[in-house]
Structures are given as structure tokens and as C-alpha cells.
PDB file of C-alpha atoms in Angstrom:
ATOM      1  CA  MET W   1      14.726  13.115   1.895  1.00 72.00           C
ATOM      2  CA  GLN W   2      13.035  14.964   4.652  1.00 75.00           C
ATOM      3  CA  GLN W   3      12.897  13.883   8.003  1.00 88.00           C
ATOM      4  CA  PHE W   4       9.308  12.486   9.503  1.00 97.00           C
ATOM      5  CA  THR W   5       9.987  13.133  12.883  1.00 96.00           C
ATOM      6  CA  ASN W   6       7.167  13.674  15.221  1.00 96.00           C
ATOM      7  CA  GLN W   7       4.511  12.248  12.095  1.00 98.00           C
ATOM      8  CA  ILE W   8       2.524   9.957  12.423  1.00 98.00           C
ATOM      9  CA  ALA W   9       2.323   7.351   9.356  1.00 98.00           C
ATOM     10  CA  LEU W  10      -0.633   4.448   9.261  1.00 98.00           C
ATOM     11  CA  VAL W  11       0.727   1.324   6.706  1.00 98.00           C
ATOM     12  CA  THR W  12      -1.775  -1.074   5.987  1.00 98.00           C
ATOM     13  CA  GLY W  13      -1.020  -5.021   5.049  1.00 97.00           C
ATOM     14  CA  ALA W  14       1.992  -4.136   6.815  1.00 97.00           C
ATOM     15  CA  SER W  15       3.033  -7.369   8.521  1.00 95.00           C
ATOM     16  CA  THR W  16       5.580  -8.422   4.924  1.00 94.00           C
ATOM     17  CA  GLY W  17       6.531  -7.523   1.998  1.00 95.00           C
ATOM     18  CA  VAL W  18       5.945  -4.362   0.251  1.00 97.00           C
ATOM     19  CA  GLY W  19       4.036  -3.183   3.407  1.00 97.00           C
ATOM     20  CA  PHE W  20       6.832  -4.013   5.806  1.00 98.00           C
ATOM     21  CA  GLY W  21       9.351  -2.212   3.577  1.00 97.00           C
ATOM     22  CA  ILE W  22       7.207   0.574   3.541  1.00 98.00           C
ATOM     23  CA  ALA W  23       6.999   0.754   7.303  1.00 98.00           C
ATOM     24  CA  GLN W  24      10.802   0.274   8.497  1.00 98.00           C
ATOM     25  CA  LYS W  25      11.808   3.330   5.876  1.00 98.00           C
ATOM     26  CA  LEU W  26       8.993   5.415   7.088  1.00 98.00           C
ATOM     27  CA  HIS W  27      10.599   4.749  10.486  1.00 98.00           C
ATOM     28  CA  SER W  28      14.114   4.842   9.736  1.00 97.00           C
ATOM     29  CA  LEU W  29      13.204   8.646   8.542  1.00 97.00           C
ATOM     30  CA  GLY W  30      12.337   9.547  11.649  1.00 97.00           C
ATOM     31  CA  ALA W  31       7.906   8.662  11.736  1.00 98.00           C
ATOM     32  CA  THR W  32       5.552   6.897  14.066  1.00 98.00           C
ATOM     33  CA  VAL W  33       4.391   4.377  12.205  1.00 98.00           C
ATOM     34  CA  VAL W  34       1.238   2.145  12.789  1.00 98.00           C
ATOM     35  CA  MET W  35       1.330  -1.457  11.400  1.00 98.00           C
ATOM     36  CA  THR W  36      -1.685  -2.952  10.131  1.00 98.00           C
ATOM     37  CA  GLY W  37      -2.494  -6.463   8.904  1.00 97.00           C
ATOM     38  CA  ARG W  38      -4.767  -9.302   9.784  1.00 95.00           C
ATOM     39  CA  HIS W  39      -2.309 -11.406  11.789  1.00 94.00           C
ATOM     40  CA  GLU W  40      -1.449  -9.535  14.899  1.00 94.00           C
ATOM     41  CA  ASP W  41       0.863 -12.319  15.670  1.00 95.00           C
ATOM     42  CA  VAL W  42       2.642 -11.645  12.276  1.00 96.00           C
ATOM     43  CA  LEU W  43       2.618  -7.929  12.921  1.00 96.00           C
ATOM     44  CA  THR W  44       4.173  -8.227  16.114  1.00 96.00           C
ATOM     45  CA  GLN W  45       6.878  -9.678  14.807  1.00 97.00           C
ATOM     46  CA  ALA W  46       7.866  -7.660  12.407  1.00 97.00           C
ATOM     47  CA  ALA W  47       7.076  -4.534  14.210  1.00 97.00           C
ATOM     48  CA  GLN W  48       9.961  -6.303  16.581  1.00 97.00           C
ATOM     49  CA  GLU W  49      11.824  -6.547  13.779  1.00 97.00           C
ATOM     50  CA  ILE W  50      11.552  -2.500  12.692  1.00 97.00           C
ATOM     51  CA  THR W  51      12.498  -1.713  16.376  1.00 96.00           C
ATOM     52  CA  PRO W  52      12.816  -3.890  19.265  1.00 94.00           C
ATOM     53  CA  THR W  53      12.408  -1.426  21.951  1.00 94.00           C
ATOM     54  CA  GLY W  54       8.663  -0.516  20.680  1.00 93.00           C
ATOM     55  CA  GLU W  55      10.215   2.951  20.301  1.00 96.00           C
ATOM     56  CA  ARG W  56       8.118   4.940  17.557  1.00 97.00           C
ATOM     57  CA  ILE W  57       5.430   1.739  16.502  1.00 98.00           C
ATOM     58  CA  SER W  58       2.552   0.257  17.357  1.00 97.00           C
ATOM     59  CA  VAL W  59       0.455  -2.824  15.680  1.00 98.00           C
ATOM     60  CA  ILE W  60      -3.256  -2.949  15.286  1.00 98.00           C
ATOM     61  CA  LYS W  61      -5.052  -6.172  13.705  1.00 97.00           C
ATOM     62  CA  MET W  62      -7.573  -4.669  10.960  1.00 97.00           C
ATOM     63  CA  ASP W  63      -9.034  -6.431   7.873  1.00 97.00           C
ATOM     64  CA  VAL W  64      -9.106  -3.051   4.975  1.00 98.00           C
ATOM     65  CA  ALA W  65     -12.414  -4.744   3.921  1.00 97.00           C
ATOM     66  CA  SER W  66     -14.358  -4.040   6.918  1.00 98.00           C
ATOM     67  CA  ALA W  67     -15.167  -0.345   7.219  1.00 98.00           C
ATOM     68  CA  LYS W  68     -15.645  -0.865  10.837  1.00 98.00           C
ATOM     69  CA  ASP W  69     -12.459  -2.131  11.036  1.00 98.00           C
ATOM     70  CA  PHE W  70     -10.980   1.025   9.397  1.00 98.00           C
ATOM     71  CA  GLN W  71     -12.517   3.435  11.537  1.00 98.00           C
ATOM     72  CA  SER W  72     -12.077   1.955  14.787  1.00 98.00           C
ATOM     73  CA  THR W  73      -8.389   1.847  13.531  1.00 98.00           C
ATOM     74  CA  ILE W  74      -8.181   5.632  12.561  1.00 98.00           C
ATOM     75  CA  GLU W  75     -10.016   6.168  16.073  1.00 98.00           C
ATOM     76  CA  GLN W  76      -7.588   4.627  18.085  1.00 98.00           C
ATOM     77  CA  VAL W  77      -4.779   6.245  16.272  1.00 98.00           C
ATOM     78  CA  GLU W  78      -6.307   9.469  16.781  1.00 98.00           C
ATOM     79  CA  MET W  79      -6.731   8.590  20.463  1.00 98.00           C
ATOM     80  CA  LYS W  80      -3.217   7.398  21.079  1.00 97.00           C
ATOM     81  CA  TYR W  81      -0.952  10.069  19.180  1.00 98.00           C
ATOM     82  CA  GLY W  82      -3.390  12.712  18.704  1.00 97.00           C
ATOM     83  CA  ALA W  83      -2.840  12.623  14.982  1.00 98.00           C
ATOM     84  CA  LEU W  84      -2.632  11.426  11.682  1.00 98.00           C
ATOM     85  CA  HIS W  85      -0.424  12.639   8.759  1.00 98.00           C
ATOM     86  CA  PHE W  86       0.215   9.606   6.285  1.00 98.00           C
ATOM     87  CA  LEU W  87      -1.363   7.251   4.981  1.00 98.00           C
ATOM     88  CA  VAL W  88      -0.098   4.431   2.848  1.00 98.00           C
ATOM     89  CA  ASN W  89      -3.292   2.022   1.018  1.00 98.00           C
ATOM     90  CA  ASN W  90      -0.744  -1.158   0.691  1.00 98.00           C
ATOM     91  CA  ALA W  91      -3.091  -3.724   1.800  1.00 97.00           C
ATOM     92  CA  GLY W  92      -3.975  -6.312  -1.215  1.00 95.00           C
ATOM     93  CA  VAL W  93      -4.535  -9.666  -2.447  1.00 95.00           C
ATOM     94  CA  THR W  94      -3.899 -11.113  -5.982  1.00 93.00           C
ATOM     95  CA  GLY W  95      -6.722 -13.693  -6.091  1.00 94.00           C
ATOM     96  CA  PRO W  96      -6.019 -17.008  -8.189  1.00 94.00           C
ATOM     97  CA  HIS W  97      -3.625 -17.189 -11.246  1.00 92.00           C
ATOM     98  CA  GLY W  98      -3.959 -18.255 -14.715  1.00 93.00           C
ATOM     99  CA  VAL W  99      -8.089 -18.544 -14.898  1.00 96.00           C
ATOM    100  CA  ASN W 100     -10.072 -17.111 -17.311  1.00 97.00           C
ATOM    101  CA  ILE W 101     -12.955 -14.886 -16.119  1.00 97.00           C
ATOM    102  CA  GLU W 102     -15.409 -17.521 -17.347  1.00 97.00           C
ATOM    103  CA  ASP W 103     -13.618 -19.657 -14.595  1.00 97.00           C
ATOM    104  CA  TYR W 104     -13.094 -17.555 -12.472  1.00 97.00           C
ATOM    105  CA  PRO W 105     -14.459 -18.011  -8.779  1.00 97.00           C
ATOM    106  CA  LEU W 106     -17.235 -15.649  -7.575  1.00 97.00           C
ATOM    107  CA  GLU W 107     -15.932 -16.065  -4.438  1.00 97.00           C
ATOM    108  CA  ALA W 108     -12.322 -15.051  -4.846  1.00 97.00           C
ATOM    109  CA  TRP W 109     -13.536 -12.056  -6.908  1.00 97.00           C
ATOM    110  CA  HIS W 110     -15.595 -10.521  -3.804  1.00 98.00           C
ATOM    111  CA  ASP W 111     -12.517 -11.543  -2.158  1.00 97.00           C
ATOM    112  CA  VAL W 112     -10.004  -9.239  -4.218  1.00 97.00           C
ATOM    113  CA  ILE W 113     -12.536  -6.483  -5.051  1.00 98.00           C
ATOM    114  CA  GLU W 114     -13.566  -6.203  -0.957  1.00 97.00           C
ATOM    115  CA  THR W 115      -9.717  -6.180  -0.168  1.00 97.00           C
ATOM    116  CA  ASP W 116      -7.708  -4.004  -3.140  1.00 97.00           C
ATOM    117  CA  ILE W 117     -10.262  -1.723  -4.202  1.00 98.00           C
ATOM    118  CA  THR W 118     -13.141  -1.074  -1.105  1.00 98.00           C
ATOM    119  CA  GLY W 119     -10.314  -1.236   1.379  1.00 98.00           C
ATOM    120  CA  ALA W 120      -8.656   1.809  -0.331  1.00 98.00           C
ATOM    121  CA  PHE W 121     -12.071   3.215  -0.200  1.00 98.00           C
ATOM    122  CA  HIS W 122     -12.030   2.511   3.554  1.00 98.00           C
ATOM    123  CA  GLY W 123      -8.735   4.001   3.943  1.00 98.00           C
ATOM    124  CA  LEU W 124      -9.593   7.223   1.716  1.00 98.00           C
ATOM    125  CA  LYS W 125     -12.857   7.671   3.754  1.00 98.00           C
ATOM    126  CA  TYR W 126     -11.626   7.698   7.144  1.00 98.00           C
ATOM    127  CA  ALA W 127      -8.226   8.798   6.954  1.00 98.00           C
ATOM    128  CA  ILE W 128      -8.821  11.999   4.938  1.00 98.00           C
ATOM    129  CA  PRO W 129     -10.550  13.629   8.048  1.00 98.00           C
ATOM    130  CA  ALA W 130      -8.586  12.713  10.146  1.00 98.00           C
ATOM    131  CA  ILE W 131      -5.400  13.851   8.343  1.00 98.00           C
ATOM    132  CA  HIS W 132      -7.143  17.239   7.701  1.00 98.00           C
ATOM    133  CA  ARG W 133      -7.820  17.589  11.822  1.00 98.00           C
ATOM    134  CA  SER W 134      -4.011  17.098  11.733  1.00 97.00           C
ATOM    135  CA  GLY W 135      -3.280  19.876   9.806  1.00 97.00           C
ATOM    136  CA  GLY W 136      -2.663  17.659   6.229  1.00 98.00           C
ATOM    137  CA  GLY W 137      -0.285  15.180   4.997  1.00 98.00           C
ATOM    138  CA  ALA W 138      -0.472  13.178   2.324  1.00 98.00           C
ATOM    139  CA  ILE W 139      -1.453   9.202   1.249  1.00 98.00           C
ATOM    140  CA  VAL W 140      -0.198   6.684  -1.582  1.00 98.00           C
ATOM    141  CA  ASN W 141      -2.536   4.647  -2.548  1.00 98.00           C
ATOM    142  CA  LEU W 142      -0.766   1.102  -3.851  1.00 98.00           C
ATOM    143  CA  SER W 143      -1.874   0.124  -7.709  1.00 97.00           C
ATOM    144  CA  ALA W 144       0.296  -2.197  -9.527  1.00 95.00           C
ATOM    145  CA  CYS W 145       2.042  -2.110 -13.071  1.00 94.00           C
ATOM    146  CA  ASN W 146      -1.023  -3.786 -14.477  1.00 91.00           C
ATOM    147  CA  GLY W 147      -2.838  -0.820 -13.092  1.00 94.00           C
ATOM    148  CA  VAL W 148      -2.395   0.634 -16.350  1.00 94.00           C
ATOM    149  CA  THR W 149      -2.338  -2.657 -18.501  1.00 94.00           C
ATOM    150  CA  GLY W 150      -4.106  -5.698 -18.827  1.00 92.00           C
ATOM    151  CA  ILE W 151      -2.739  -9.426 -17.502  1.00 90.00           C
ATOM    152  CA  ALA W 152      -4.583 -12.427 -18.552  1.00 93.00           C
ATOM    153  CA  GLY W 153      -5.438 -14.835 -16.126  1.00 94.00           C
ATOM    154  CA  ILE W 154      -5.816 -11.907 -12.953  1.00 95.00           C
ATOM    155  CA  ALA W 155      -8.737  -9.946 -14.662  1.00 97.00           C
ATOM    156  CA  PRO W 156      -9.902  -9.204 -10.756  1.00 96.00           C
ATOM    157  CA  TYR W 157      -6.850  -7.978  -9.747  1.00 96.00           C
ATOM    158  CA  THR W 158      -6.110  -5.971 -12.881  1.00 97.00           C
ATOM    159  CA  ALA W 159      -9.658  -4.354 -12.653  1.00 97.00           C
ATOM    160  CA  ALA W 160      -8.704  -3.129  -9.096  1.00 97.00           C
ATOM    161  CA  LYS W 161      -5.622  -1.733  -9.987  1.00 97.00           C
ATOM    162  CA  HIS W 162      -6.772  -0.128 -12.445  1.00 98.00           C
ATOM    163  CA  ALA W 163      -9.995   0.896 -10.146  1.00 98.00           C
ATOM    164  CA  VAL W 164      -7.350   2.313  -6.750  1.00 98.00           C
ATOM    165  CA  LEU W 165      -6.279   4.911  -9.906  1.00 98.00           C
ATOM    166  CA  GLY W 166      -9.574   5.979 -10.156  1.00 98.00           C
ATOM    167  CA  LEU W 167      -9.945   6.541  -6.547  1.00 98.00           C
ATOM    168  CA  THR W 168      -6.532   8.247  -6.305  1.00 98.00           C
ATOM    169  CA  ARG W 169      -6.608  10.662  -9.190  1.00 98.00           C
ATOM    170  CA  SER W 170     -10.437  11.746  -7.768  1.00 98.00           C
ATOM    171  CA  ALA W 171      -9.628  11.933  -3.964  1.00 98.00           C
ATOM    172  CA  ALA W 172      -6.742  13.923  -5.438  1.00 98.00           C
ATOM    173  CA  LEU W 173      -8.751  16.427  -7.119  1.00 98.00           C
ATOM    174  CA  GLU W 174     -11.366  16.184  -4.048  1.00 98.00           C
ATOM    175  CA  ASN W 175      -9.039  17.324  -2.257  1.00 98.00           C
ATOM    176  CA  ALA W 176      -5.991  19.201  -3.936  1.00 97.00           C
ATOM    177  CA  GLN W 177      -6.757  22.699  -1.885  1.00 97.00           C
ATOM    178  CA  LYS W 178      -7.355  21.197   1.254  1.00 96.00           C
ATOM    179  CA  GLY W 179      -3.284  20.121   2.325  1.00 97.00           C
ATOM    180  CA  ILE W 180      -3.638  16.706   1.419  1.00 98.00           C
ATOM    181  CA  ARG W 181      -2.015  15.255  -1.382  1.00 98.00           C
ATOM    182  CA  ILE W 182      -2.944  11.488  -2.641  1.00 98.00           C
ATOM    183  CA  ASN W 183      -0.954  10.050  -5.321  1.00 98.00           C
ATOM    184  CA  ALA W 184      -0.565   6.064  -6.606  1.00 98.00           C
ATOM    185  CA  VAL W 185       2.666   3.774  -7.485  1.00 98.00           C
ATOM    186  CA  GLY W 186       2.635   0.514  -9.598  1.00 97.00           C
ATOM    187  CA  PRO W 187       5.378  -1.645  -8.614  1.00 97.00           C
ATOM    188  CA  GLY W 188       5.914  -4.519 -11.159  1.00 95.00           C
ATOM    189  CA  TYR W 189       7.490  -8.007  -9.484  1.00 94.00           C
ATOM    190  CA  VAL W 190       9.092  -7.425  -6.296  1.00 95.00           C
ATOM    191  CA  GLU W 191      11.375  -9.710  -4.559  1.00 93.00           C
ATOM    192  CA  THR W 192       9.200 -10.813  -1.288  1.00 91.00           C
ATOM    193  CA  PRO W 193       9.403 -13.491   1.095  1.00 89.00           C
ATOM    194  CA  ASN W 194       6.126 -14.932  -0.846  1.00 87.00           C
ATOM    195  CA  ILE W 195       7.945 -14.688  -4.284  1.00 89.00           C
ATOM    196  CA  ALA W 196      10.815 -16.143  -2.774  1.00 90.00           C
ATOM    197  CA  MET W 197       8.553 -19.068  -2.030  1.00 89.00           C
ATOM    198  CA  LEU W 198       8.052 -19.627  -5.523  1.00 88.00           C
ATOM    199  CA  PRO W 199       9.742 -22.484  -8.260  1.00 90.00           C
ATOM    200  CA  GLN W 200      13.107 -20.568  -9.188  1.00 94.00           C
ATOM    201  CA  ASP W 201      11.911 -20.828 -13.096  1.00 93.00           C
ATOM    202  CA  THR W 202       9.013 -19.038 -12.481  1.00 91.00           C
ATOM    203  CA  GLN W 203      11.008 -16.017 -10.664  1.00 93.00           C
ATOM    204  CA  ASN W 204      13.298 -16.042 -13.400  1.00 94.00           C
ATOM    205  CA  TRP W 205      10.438 -15.534 -15.656  1.00 93.00           C
ATOM    206  CA  MET W 206       8.702 -12.708 -13.539  1.00 92.00           C
ATOM    207  CA  ALA W 207      12.205 -11.097 -13.446  1.00 94.00           C
ATOM    208  CA  SER W 208      12.328 -10.862 -17.315  1.00 95.00           C
ATOM    209  CA  THR W 209       9.447  -9.329 -17.432  1.00 94.00           C
ATOM    210  CA  HIS W 210      10.958  -6.305 -16.709  1.00 95.00           C
ATOM    211  CA  PRO W 211      13.469  -4.658 -19.304  1.00 96.00           C
ATOM    212  CA  MET W 212      15.892  -4.479 -16.487  1.00 96.00           C
ATOM    213  CA  GLY W 213      16.527  -7.984 -16.079  1.00 96.00           C
ATOM    214  CA  ARG W 214      15.490  -8.352 -12.246  1.00 95.00           C
ATOM    215  CA  MET W 215      13.039  -7.912  -9.890  1.00 95.00           C
ATOM    216  CA  ALA W 216      12.681  -4.585  -7.761  1.00 95.00           C
ATOM    217  CA  LYS W 217      13.926  -4.687  -4.279  1.00 97.00           C
ATOM    218  CA  THR W 218      10.915  -3.804  -1.274  1.00 96.00           C
ATOM    219  CA  GLU W 219      13.723  -0.629  -0.129  1.00 97.00           C
ATOM    220  CA  GLU W 220      13.119   0.724  -3.801  1.00 98.00           C
ATOM    221  CA  ILE W 221       9.220   0.785  -3.741  1.00 98.00           C
ATOM    222  CA  ALA W 222       9.318   2.110  -0.289  1.00 98.00           C
ATOM    223  CA  ASN W 223      11.991   5.059  -1.658  1.00 98.00           C
ATOM    224  CA  VAL W 224       9.327   5.960  -3.850  1.00 98.00           C
ATOM    225  CA  VAL W 225       6.464   6.003  -1.180  1.00 98.00           C
ATOM    226  CA  ALA W 226       8.458   7.759   1.106  1.00 98.00           C
ATOM    227  CA  PHE W 227       9.388  10.333  -1.405  1.00 98.00           C
ATOM    228  CA  LEU W 228       5.695  11.107  -2.475  1.00 98.00           C
ATOM    229  CA  LEU W 229       4.746  11.592   1.399  1.00 98.00           C
ATOM    230  CA  SER W 230       7.420  14.093   1.753  1.00 97.00           C
ATOM    231  CA  THR W 231       7.442  17.755   1.155  1.00 96.00           C
ATOM    232  CA  ASP W 232      10.174  17.174  -1.725  1.00 96.00           C
ATOM    233  CA  SER W 233       7.190  16.029  -3.716  1.00 97.00           C
ATOM    234  CA  SER W 234       4.903  19.022  -3.064  1.00 97.00           C
ATOM    235  CA  PHE W 235       3.345  19.840  -5.845  1.00 98.00           C
ATOM    236  CA  ILE W 236       2.850  16.328  -6.820  1.00 98.00           C
ATOM    237  CA  THR W 237      -0.801  14.582  -6.457  1.00 98.00           C
ATOM    238  CA  GLY W 238      -3.116  12.438  -8.386  1.00 98.00           C
ATOM    239  CA  ALA W 239      -0.030  11.193  -9.958  1.00 98.00           C
ATOM    240  CA  PHE W 240       0.917   7.930 -10.769  1.00 98.00           C
ATOM    241  CA  ILE W 241       4.518   6.547 -10.949  1.00 98.00           C
ATOM    242  CA  PRO W 242       4.982   3.278 -12.393  1.00 97.00           C
ATOM    243  CA  ILE W 243       8.047   1.062 -10.161  1.00 98.00           C
ATOM    244  CA  ASP W 244       8.430  -1.388 -12.767  1.00 97.00           C
ATOM    245  CA  GLY W 245      11.457  -1.526 -14.075  1.00 96.00           C
ATOM    246  CA  GLY W 246      10.255  -0.462 -17.494  1.00 97.00           C
ATOM    247  CA  TYR W 247       7.396  -2.885 -17.608  1.00 96.00           C
ATOM    248  CA  THR W 248       4.573   0.016 -18.638  1.00 95.00           C
ATOM    249  CA  ALA W 249       6.916   1.623 -21.118  1.00 95.00           C
ATOM    250  CA  GLN W 250       7.011  -1.767 -23.574  1.00 92.00           C
TER     251      GLN W 250
END
């Protein structure tokens, strides 16, 4: 795969789980990685795990739901590194599980929508001009397998992940001739620290929903994201790639 030497990548929600795995992968391929999240101490610890020396890595505390935060972050990246080539819109929340729409708390609805949809919109709005100024690059948005299916009990999250695909496709068309490719991936259940805290029978059920009979590893998500950012995928834009062990093929 292409190396990302001298390329600047911004990964949101990078302190743990899939976001951490993506940041780690891009760094291993030579990119300079900017990790963002809501908790600076957790981010700093994650960055040190990737590289104790701090080489080619930095952290910025940011809430993707805040336009001001996202705009400031892009400005900081350009000021420090002089460019931005890649964005991974990974940050997201699922909200309460197993709650029907009529019982879903309005506050939780707004939290999911503001983080998952508005956060992705902010990333596109402020990163696209910066990537254009840097001579082009690529963006990957994290949707989910339920970005193309319905799942009862988490309607706001399902709606948000469907919306991420709409944003991806529109943005891809708008930038198809501007040197910026924009794609989305749809993970199924992934083995993350948060998932590992769930009861074993719940984890077993999650694994069983995939025809392959297991959950994804974070590196399996990161590998596809890295591919979509690289020139190896130079004729792919506006695409949605499920990484779900066959879930959406059912």
C-alpha cells in the first residue's frame, strides 16, 4: 500500500476503538496524524501508545458537534503543518439501545444527530477547503452496516448513519473534479474496548449477527480506510464499502 510520508491526516474520535486503530494505521504508514476527541487526557495517552516519542503525532481537544471547534482545529492544523491532506470523520455516538421511537428521549436524539450527522457535516465543510489548498487528498466518513439497513431500538443512530451516506455521495460529486475523493465505510460490530466491557453473551450475539461468525478487528477497519485514502483507490469516490462480515448481504 502507498506510504503517506509528508501527508497530514486528521482523525476524529481517535482516542479509542476504531478511531484509535485508524490513527495507528496511518501513522505506521508514515502519515503525520492529528488525533481529536472530547477528552484531552485520553487522547494524549492514546498518542503516546502509538509513538512514545511524539514523532509525527499531535492531539487537539475538540467536539465535532461544535462548528467553532472544528473550524479552529482545521486552522490549527494548517498553522502547525502547513497543510491537510486527509480527514477521517470517525467520531460518533450510538445513543440508547433498545428504545422505540415513541419512548426515545429528545435530548438523546439531539446528541446523536448533532454528533453523527452535524459533526460529519462540519468535517466536510471545514476540511474540504483546507485539503483543496493542500493540493488535494481524500476523506473517509464512518457510516455503519445500518447505514443501509434498519435496526429496531436505535432509530436515531440508524438515521444518522443513513444520512452520512447522503453527505458522502453529495460531497463526492461536488468534488469529483477538484482532486478530493470522498468515500464511506460501514463497519459491523467491532472488537473494541467498549465492546469488551459488555457481557459475554452480548458479545457472542453480536458476533453471531455476522455470517462470518465473528466481530471485526479494528485493524480490519483501518486497513480499508487507509486503502480509500491512498492512491491505490484513485478512481473510487462516492462509494460505500461495508466491512461487516457479510451482514448487509443477508
